[in-house]
Coordinates of C-alpha atoms and ligand atoms in Angstrom, one line a residue:
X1 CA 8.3 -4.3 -33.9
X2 CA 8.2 -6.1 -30.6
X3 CA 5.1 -4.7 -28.8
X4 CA 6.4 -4.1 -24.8
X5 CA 4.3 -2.7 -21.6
X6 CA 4.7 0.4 -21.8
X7 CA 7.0 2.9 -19.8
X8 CA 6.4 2.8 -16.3
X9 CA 4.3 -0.4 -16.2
X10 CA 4.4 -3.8 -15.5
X11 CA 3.1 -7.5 -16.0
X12 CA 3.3 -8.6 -12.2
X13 CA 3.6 -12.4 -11.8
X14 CA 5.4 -15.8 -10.1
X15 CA 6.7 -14.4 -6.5
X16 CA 5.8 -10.7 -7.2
X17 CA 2.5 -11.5 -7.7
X18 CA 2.8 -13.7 -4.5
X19 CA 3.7 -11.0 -2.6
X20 CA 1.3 -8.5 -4.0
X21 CA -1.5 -11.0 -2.5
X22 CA 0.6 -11.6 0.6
X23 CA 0.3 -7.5 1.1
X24 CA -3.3 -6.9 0.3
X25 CA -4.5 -9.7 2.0
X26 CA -2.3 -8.9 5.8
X27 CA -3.7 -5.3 5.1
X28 CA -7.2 -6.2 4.2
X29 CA -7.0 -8.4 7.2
X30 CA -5.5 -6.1 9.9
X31 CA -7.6 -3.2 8.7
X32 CA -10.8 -5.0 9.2
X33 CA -10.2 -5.8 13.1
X34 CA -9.9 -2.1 13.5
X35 CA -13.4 -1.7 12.0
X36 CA -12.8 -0.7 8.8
X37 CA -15.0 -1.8 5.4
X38 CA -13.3 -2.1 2.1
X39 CA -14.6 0.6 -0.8
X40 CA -14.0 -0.2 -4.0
X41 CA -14.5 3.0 -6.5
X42 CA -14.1 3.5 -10.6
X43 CA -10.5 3.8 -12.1
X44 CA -11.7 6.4 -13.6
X45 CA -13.6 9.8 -12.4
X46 CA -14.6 13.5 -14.2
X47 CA -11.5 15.4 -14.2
X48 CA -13.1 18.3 -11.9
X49 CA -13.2 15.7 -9.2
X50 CA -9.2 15.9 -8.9
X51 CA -8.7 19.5 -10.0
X52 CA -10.7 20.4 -7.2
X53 CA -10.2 17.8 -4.7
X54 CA -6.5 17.8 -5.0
X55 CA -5.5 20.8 -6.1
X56 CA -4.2 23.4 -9.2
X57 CA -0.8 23.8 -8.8
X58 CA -0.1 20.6 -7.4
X59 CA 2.4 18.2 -9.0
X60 CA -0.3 16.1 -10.0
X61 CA -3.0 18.0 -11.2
X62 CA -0.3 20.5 -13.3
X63 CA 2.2 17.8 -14.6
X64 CA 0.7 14.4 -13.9
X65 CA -2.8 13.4 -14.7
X66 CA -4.1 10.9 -17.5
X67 CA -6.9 12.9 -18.8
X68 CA -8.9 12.7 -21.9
X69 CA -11.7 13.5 -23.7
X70 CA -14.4 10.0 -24.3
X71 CA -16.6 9.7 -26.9
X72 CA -19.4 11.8 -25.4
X73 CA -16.9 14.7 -25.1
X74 CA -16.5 14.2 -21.2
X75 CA -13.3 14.9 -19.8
X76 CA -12.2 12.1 -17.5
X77 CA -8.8 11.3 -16.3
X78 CA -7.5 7.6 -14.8
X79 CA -7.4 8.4 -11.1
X80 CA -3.6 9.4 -9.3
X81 CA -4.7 8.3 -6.1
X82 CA -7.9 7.6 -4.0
X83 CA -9.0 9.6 -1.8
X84 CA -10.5 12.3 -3.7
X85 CA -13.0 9.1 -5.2
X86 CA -13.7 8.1 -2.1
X87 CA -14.9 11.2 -0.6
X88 CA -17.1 11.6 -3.7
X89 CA -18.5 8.2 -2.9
X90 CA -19.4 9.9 0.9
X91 CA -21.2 12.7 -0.6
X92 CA -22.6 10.6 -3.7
X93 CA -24.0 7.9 -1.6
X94 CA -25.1 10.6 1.5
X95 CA -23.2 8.3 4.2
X96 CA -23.3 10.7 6.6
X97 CA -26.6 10.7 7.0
X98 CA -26.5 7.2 8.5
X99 CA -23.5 7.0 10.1
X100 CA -21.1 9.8 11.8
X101 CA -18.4 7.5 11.8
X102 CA -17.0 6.0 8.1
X103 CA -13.9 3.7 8.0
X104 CA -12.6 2.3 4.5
X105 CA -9.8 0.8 3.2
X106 CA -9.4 0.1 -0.6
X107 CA -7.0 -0.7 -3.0
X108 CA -5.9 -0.8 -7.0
X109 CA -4.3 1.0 -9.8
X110 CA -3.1 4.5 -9.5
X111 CA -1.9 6.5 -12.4
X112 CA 0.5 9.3 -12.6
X113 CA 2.7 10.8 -15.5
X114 CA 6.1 11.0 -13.6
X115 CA 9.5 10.2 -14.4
X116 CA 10.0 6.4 -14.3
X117 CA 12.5 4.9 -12.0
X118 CA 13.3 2.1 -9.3
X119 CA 10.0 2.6 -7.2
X120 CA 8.1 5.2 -9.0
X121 CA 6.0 4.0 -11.8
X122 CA 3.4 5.4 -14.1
X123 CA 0.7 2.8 -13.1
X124 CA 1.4 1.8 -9.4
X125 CA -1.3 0.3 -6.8
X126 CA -1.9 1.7 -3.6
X127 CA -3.8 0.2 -0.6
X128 CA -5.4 3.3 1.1
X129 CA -7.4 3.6 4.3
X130 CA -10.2 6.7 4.7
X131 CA -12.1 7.6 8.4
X132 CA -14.6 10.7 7.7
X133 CA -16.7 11.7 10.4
X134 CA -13.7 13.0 13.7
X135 CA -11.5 15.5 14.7
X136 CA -10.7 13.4 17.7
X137 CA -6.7 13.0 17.8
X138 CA -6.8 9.9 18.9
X139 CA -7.6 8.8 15.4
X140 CA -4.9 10.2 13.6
X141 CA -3.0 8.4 16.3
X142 CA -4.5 5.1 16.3
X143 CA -4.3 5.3 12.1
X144 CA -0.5 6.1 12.2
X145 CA -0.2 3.4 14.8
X146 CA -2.3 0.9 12.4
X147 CA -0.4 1.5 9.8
X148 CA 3.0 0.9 11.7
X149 CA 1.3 -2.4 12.4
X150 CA 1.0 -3.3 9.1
X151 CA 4.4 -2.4 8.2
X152 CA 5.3 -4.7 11.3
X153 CA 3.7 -7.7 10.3
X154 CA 5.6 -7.5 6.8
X155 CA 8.2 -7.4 8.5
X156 CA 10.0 -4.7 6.4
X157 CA 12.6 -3.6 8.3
X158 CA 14.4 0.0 9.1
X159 CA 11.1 2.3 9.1
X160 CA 11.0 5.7 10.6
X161 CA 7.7 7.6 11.4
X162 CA 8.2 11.3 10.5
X163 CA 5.2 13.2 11.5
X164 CA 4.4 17.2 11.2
X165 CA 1.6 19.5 12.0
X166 CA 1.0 21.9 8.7
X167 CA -2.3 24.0 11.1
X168 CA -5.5 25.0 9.4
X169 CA -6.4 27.6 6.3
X170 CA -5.7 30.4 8.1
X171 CA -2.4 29.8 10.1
X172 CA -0.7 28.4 6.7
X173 CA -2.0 31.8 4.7
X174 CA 0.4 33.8 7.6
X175 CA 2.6 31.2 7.4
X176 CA 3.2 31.2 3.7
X177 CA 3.3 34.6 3.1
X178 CA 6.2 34.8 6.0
X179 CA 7.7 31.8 3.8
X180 CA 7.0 34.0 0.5
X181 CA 8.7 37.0 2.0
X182 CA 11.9 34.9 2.7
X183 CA 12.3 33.2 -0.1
X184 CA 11.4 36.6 -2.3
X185 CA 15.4 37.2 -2.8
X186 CA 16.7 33.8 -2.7
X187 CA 14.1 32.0 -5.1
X188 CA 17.3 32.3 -8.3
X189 CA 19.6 30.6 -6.1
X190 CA 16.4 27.6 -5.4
X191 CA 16.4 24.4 -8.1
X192 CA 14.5 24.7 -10.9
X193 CA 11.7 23.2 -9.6
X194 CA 10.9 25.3 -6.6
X195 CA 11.6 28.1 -8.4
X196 CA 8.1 27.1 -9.8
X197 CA 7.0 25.8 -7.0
X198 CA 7.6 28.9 -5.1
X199 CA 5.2 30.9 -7.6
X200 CA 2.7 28.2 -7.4
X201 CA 2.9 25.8 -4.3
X202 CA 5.7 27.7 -1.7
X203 CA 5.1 25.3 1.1
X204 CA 6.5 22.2 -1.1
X205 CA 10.2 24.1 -1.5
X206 CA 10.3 22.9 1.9
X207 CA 10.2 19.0 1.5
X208 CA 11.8 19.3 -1.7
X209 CA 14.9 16.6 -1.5
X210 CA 17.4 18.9 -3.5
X211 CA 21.0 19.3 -2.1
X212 CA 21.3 22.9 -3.7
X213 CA 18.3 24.4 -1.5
X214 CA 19.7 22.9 1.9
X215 CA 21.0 25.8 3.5
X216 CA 17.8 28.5 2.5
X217 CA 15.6 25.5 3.4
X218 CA 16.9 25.1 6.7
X219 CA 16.7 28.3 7.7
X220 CA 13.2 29.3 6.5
X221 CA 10.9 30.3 8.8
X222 CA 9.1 27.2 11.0
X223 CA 5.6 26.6 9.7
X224 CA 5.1 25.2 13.6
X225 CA 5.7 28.8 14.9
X226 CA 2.5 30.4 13.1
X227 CA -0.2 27.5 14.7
X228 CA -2.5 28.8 17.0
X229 CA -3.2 27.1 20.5
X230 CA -5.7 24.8 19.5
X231 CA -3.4 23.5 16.4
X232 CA -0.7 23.1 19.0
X233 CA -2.8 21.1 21.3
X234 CA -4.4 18.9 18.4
X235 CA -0.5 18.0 17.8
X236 CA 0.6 17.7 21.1
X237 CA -2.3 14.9 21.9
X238 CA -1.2 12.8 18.6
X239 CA 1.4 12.9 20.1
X240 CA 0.5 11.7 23.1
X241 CA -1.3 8.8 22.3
X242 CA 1.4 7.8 19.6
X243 CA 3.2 7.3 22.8
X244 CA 0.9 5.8 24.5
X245 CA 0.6 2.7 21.6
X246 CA 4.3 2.6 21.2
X247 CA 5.3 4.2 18.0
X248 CA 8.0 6.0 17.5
X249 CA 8.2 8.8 15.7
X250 CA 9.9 12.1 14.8
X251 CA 9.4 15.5 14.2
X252 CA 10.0 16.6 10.9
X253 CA 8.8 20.2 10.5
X254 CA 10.1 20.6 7.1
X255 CA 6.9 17.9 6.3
X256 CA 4.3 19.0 4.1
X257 CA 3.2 16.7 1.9
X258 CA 2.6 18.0 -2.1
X259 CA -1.7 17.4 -1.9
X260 CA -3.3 20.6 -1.3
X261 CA -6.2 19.1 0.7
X262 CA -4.2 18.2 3.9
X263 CA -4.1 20.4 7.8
X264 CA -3.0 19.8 10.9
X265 CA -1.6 16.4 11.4
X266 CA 0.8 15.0 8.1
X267 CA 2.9 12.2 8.4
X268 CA 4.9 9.6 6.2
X269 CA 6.5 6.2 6.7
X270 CA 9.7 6.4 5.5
X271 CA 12.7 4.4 4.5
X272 CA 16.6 4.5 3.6
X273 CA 16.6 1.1 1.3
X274 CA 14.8 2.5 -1.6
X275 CA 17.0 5.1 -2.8
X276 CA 14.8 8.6 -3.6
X277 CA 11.8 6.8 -3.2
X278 CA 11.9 6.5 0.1
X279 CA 8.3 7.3 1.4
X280 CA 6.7 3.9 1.5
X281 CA 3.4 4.9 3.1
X282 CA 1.9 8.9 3.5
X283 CA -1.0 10.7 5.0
X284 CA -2.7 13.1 7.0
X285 CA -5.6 14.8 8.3
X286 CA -7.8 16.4 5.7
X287 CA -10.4 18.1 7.4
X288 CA -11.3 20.8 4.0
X289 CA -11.8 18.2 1.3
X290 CA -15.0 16.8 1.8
X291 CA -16.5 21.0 1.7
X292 CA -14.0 21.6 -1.2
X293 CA -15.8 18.8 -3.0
X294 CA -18.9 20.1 -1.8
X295 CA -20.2 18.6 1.0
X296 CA -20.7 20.2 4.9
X297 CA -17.6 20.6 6.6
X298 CA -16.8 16.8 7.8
X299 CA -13.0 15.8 9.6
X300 CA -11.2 13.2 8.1
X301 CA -8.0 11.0 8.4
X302 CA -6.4 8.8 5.6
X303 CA -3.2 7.3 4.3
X304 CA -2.2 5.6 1.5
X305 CA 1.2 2.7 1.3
X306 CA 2.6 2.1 -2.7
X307 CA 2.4 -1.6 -2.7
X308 CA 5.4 -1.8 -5.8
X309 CA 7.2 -0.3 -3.3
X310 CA 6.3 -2.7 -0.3
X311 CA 6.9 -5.5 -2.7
X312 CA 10.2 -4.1 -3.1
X313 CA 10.9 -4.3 0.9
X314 CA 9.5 -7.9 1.6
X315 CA 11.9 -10.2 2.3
X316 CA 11.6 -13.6 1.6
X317 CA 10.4 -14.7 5.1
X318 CA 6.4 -13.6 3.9
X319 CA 6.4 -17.3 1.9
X320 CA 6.6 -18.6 6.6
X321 CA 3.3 -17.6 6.5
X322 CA 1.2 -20.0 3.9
X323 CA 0.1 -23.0 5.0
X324 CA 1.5 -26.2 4.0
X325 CA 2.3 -27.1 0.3
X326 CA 2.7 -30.2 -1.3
X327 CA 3.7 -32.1 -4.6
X328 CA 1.0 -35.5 -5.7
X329 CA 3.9 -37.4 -7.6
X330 CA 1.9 -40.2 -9.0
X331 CA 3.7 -43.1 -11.5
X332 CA 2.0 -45.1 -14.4
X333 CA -1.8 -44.4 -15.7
X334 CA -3.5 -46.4 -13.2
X335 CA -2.3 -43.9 -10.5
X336 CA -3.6 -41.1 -12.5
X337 CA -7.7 -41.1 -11.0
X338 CA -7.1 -41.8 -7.4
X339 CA -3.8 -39.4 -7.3
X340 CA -6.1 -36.0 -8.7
X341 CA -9.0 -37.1 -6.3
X342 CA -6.9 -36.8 -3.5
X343 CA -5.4 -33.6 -4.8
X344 CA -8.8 -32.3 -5.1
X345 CA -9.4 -33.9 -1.4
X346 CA -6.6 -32.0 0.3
X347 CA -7.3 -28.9 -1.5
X348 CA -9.9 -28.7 0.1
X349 CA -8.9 -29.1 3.5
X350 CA -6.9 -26.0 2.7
X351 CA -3.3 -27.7 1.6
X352 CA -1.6 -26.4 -1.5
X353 CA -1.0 -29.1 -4.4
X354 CA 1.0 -29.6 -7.6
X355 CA 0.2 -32.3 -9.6
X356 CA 1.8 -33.4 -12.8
X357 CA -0.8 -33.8 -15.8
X358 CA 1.5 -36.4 -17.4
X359 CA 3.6 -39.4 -16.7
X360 CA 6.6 -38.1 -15.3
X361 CA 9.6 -39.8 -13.8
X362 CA 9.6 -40.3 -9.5
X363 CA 13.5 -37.6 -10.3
X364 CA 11.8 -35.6 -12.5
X365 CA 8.2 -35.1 -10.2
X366 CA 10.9 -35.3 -6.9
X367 CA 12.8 -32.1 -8.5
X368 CA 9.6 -30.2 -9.0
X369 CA 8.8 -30.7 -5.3
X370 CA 12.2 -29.2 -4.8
X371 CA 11.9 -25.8 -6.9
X372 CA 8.4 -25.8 -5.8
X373 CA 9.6 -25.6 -2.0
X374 CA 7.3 -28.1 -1.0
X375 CA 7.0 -29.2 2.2
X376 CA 5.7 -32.2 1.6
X377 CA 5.6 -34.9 -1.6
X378 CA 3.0 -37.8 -1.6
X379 CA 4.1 -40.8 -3.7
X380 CA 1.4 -43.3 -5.4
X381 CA 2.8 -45.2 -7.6
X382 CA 1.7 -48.7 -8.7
X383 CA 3.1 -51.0 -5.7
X384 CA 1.3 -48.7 -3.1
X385 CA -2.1 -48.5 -5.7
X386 CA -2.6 -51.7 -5.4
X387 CA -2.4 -52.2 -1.4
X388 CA -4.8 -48.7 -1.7
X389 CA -1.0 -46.9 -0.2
X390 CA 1.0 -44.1 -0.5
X391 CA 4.2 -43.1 0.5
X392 CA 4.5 -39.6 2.6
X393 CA 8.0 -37.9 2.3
X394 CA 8.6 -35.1 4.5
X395 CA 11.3 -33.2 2.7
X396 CA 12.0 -30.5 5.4
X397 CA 12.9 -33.3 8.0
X398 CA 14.5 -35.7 5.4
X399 CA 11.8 -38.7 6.7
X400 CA 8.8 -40.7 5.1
X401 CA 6.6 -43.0 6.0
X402 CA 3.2 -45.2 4.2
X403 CA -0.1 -44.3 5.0
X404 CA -3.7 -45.8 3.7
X405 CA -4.8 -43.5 0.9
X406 CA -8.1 -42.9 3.0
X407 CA -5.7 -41.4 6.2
X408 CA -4.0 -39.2 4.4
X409 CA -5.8 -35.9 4.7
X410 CA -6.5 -36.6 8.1
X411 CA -2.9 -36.7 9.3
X412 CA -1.6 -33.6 6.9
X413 CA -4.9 -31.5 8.5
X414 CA -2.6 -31.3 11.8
X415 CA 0.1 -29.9 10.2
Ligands
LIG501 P1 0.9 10.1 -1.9 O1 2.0 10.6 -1.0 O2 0.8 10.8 -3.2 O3 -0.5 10.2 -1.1 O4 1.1 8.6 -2.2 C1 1.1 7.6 -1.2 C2 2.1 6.5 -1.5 O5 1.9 6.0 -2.8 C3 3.5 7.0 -1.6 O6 4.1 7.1 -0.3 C4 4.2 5.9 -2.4 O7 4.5 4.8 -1.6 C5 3.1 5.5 -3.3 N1 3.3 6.2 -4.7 C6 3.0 7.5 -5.0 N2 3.4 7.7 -6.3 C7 3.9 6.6 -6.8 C8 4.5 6.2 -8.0 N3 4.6 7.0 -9.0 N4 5.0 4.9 -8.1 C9 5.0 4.1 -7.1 N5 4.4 4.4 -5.9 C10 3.9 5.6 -5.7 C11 -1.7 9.9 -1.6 O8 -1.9 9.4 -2.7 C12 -2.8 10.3 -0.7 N6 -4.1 10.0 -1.3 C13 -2.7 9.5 0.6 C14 -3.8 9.8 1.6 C15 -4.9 9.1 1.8 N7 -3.9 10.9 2.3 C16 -5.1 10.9 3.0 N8 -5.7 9.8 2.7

């Protein structure tokens, strides 16, 4: 029997794995000039952590989780996203007391027993961002409007910014009984999955993405309509300043997200080129969790993007931004010393080489420089050896010309 990866994972390599560094590192990047620190956490954590953190009767924790038992009897499960490690981490390490004020960013391998399809996986990676410490609602704006950046400078095309306001504990208790009250006579005529839901989770009939529940869904009461004034006003000035930094956005009151440890602001990034996988980046304000996981009551913000699905959206422009590349074609032995010396030379000055470890032919070498995309392809063979030569061919522009060996990395450095 053939032994395969199994269902819903993947070997990423060649110009995925390209573009999965080409994601982490504009992210890692762009995250850091808005202060932020990278947090790196364990795969795995005690299962308590996500029961509690985000939630029984949550997709997830109900349906989805790795967990099992190790050899000391512990019950651990592979972490389904990050943010309920990360807040551990806060309390664990007792950053609070030294700063009011924690930005992270982080990212890796999420796990999650779903259904397998175009986008969804069962291991997936997610780059994820964390600020504990303010209410203020100038950082949920300045978040969504970082992570719009980043989007941006992908350059993944066709993006919307739906945002909603889901109030605190006490306005979504009102609200969901109202919600339960409505649906009380309808639920039979719901899918099969809210018909669950509505016993466990109510609030998630609302996003749920089923045809058959469109008319009940639409005219269910407004979660929007049960906020109190200072719930309105925390909205109102996201809003405000998401203006103010020119995203756009819209209102999507039927948002609520399917993590239990989420008020007040929610928003996704979503986008019409993926099929039912849609949401390419989600997150909210989660001013409970750090409490819930038993720490004092501490605001926070956070999103998290599913790089598979990124990866997905690149197009093939991302390979503008590396720097210059270059093939070393280099013909008979006595090329062979000075040519990987030089390769060496120029890798250093930050050019990217291929280099043949045999004696190749100048068509053979000439047609790797052409699959490789080069920009570039150095020639040494034994004529220009012996005059301490080479030939330069630019093979974007179609020209070449000879330098000395020694004045080679000097004139490619401008490039
Ligand atoms: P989430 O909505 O569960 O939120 O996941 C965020 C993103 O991860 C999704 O929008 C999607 O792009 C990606 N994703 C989720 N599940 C899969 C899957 N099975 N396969 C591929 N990609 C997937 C969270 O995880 C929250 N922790 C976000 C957050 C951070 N909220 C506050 N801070």
């Amino acid at each position: 029997m053939k032994l395969k990866a199994m269902r819903g994972t993947k070997d990423i390599f060649a110009e995925d794995s390209k573009k999965y560094n080409h994601i982490v590192g504009v992210a890692g990047e762009l995250f850091e000039k808005y202060g932020l620190n990278r947090i790196i956490t364990p795969i795995f954590e005690e299962t308590s952590l996500f029961k509690r953190g985000i939630g029984e009767g949550t997709d997830i924790v109900d349906k989805e989780m790795y967990t099992f038992e190790d050899k000391g009897g512990r019950s651990c499960t592979l972490r389904p996203e990050g943010t309920a490690s990360v807040v551990r981490a806060y309390l664990e390490h007792k950053i609070y007391g030294s700063e009011d004020l924690t930005k992270w960013y982080y990212h890796g391998p999420m796990f999650r027993y779903e259904r397998p399809q175009a986008g969804r996986y069962r291991e997936f990676n997610q780059i994820g961002v964390e600020i504990l410490g303010k209410k203020d609602p100038v950082v949920d704006a300045e978040i969504i409007a970082m992570a719009y950046k980043f989007l941006e400078k992908l350059k993944v095309e066709d993006l919307e910014v739906e945002i909603n306001t889901i109030g605190g504990s006490e306005s979504r208790t009102k609200f969901r009984q109202a919600l339960v009250e409505y649906l009380k006579d309808k639920k039979d005529n719901l899918c099969t999955d809210c018909q669950n839901r509505y016993e466990k989770n109510p609030l998630r009939v609302l996003d749920c993405k089923v045809d058959t529940n469109g008319e009940i869904v639409r005219n269910a009461p407004i979660l929007m309509d049960y906020l109190n004034q200072e719930e309105l006003k925390h909205f109102e000035e996201v809003k405000k300043y998401l203006n103010l930094f020119n995203v756009k956005y819209r209102v999507n009151n039927k948002l609520v997200r399917g993590l239990d440890y989420y008020s007040n602001t929610v928003f996704e990034i979503v986008t019409n080129k993926l099929g039912s996988q849609g949401t390419v980046l989600a997150g909210g304000r989660y001013d409970n969790l750090v409490e819930q996981i038993g720490g004092k009551n501490t605001p926070a913000f956070g999103f998290a993007a599913g790089v598979e699905r990124l990866m997905l959206l690149l197009n093939n422009e991302f390979e503008n931004s590396r720097g210059i590349k270059l093939n070393l074609i280099w013909l008979g032995d006595m090329c062979k010393e000075t040519a990987f010396l030089l390769a060496q030379n120029l890798r250093l000055e930050g050019i990217q080489v291929d280099i043949e470890y045999e004696n190749k032919s100048l068509k053979a070498q000439m047609k790797k420089a052409d699959k490789n995309n080069s920009d570039f392809a150095i020639i040494i063979g034994e004529d220009e050896f012996k005059n301490n030569k080479l030939i330069l061919k630019d093979l974007k522009n179609k020209t070449q010309e000879e330098y000395k060996i020694n004045d080679i990395v000097e004139r490619l450095k401008g490039e």
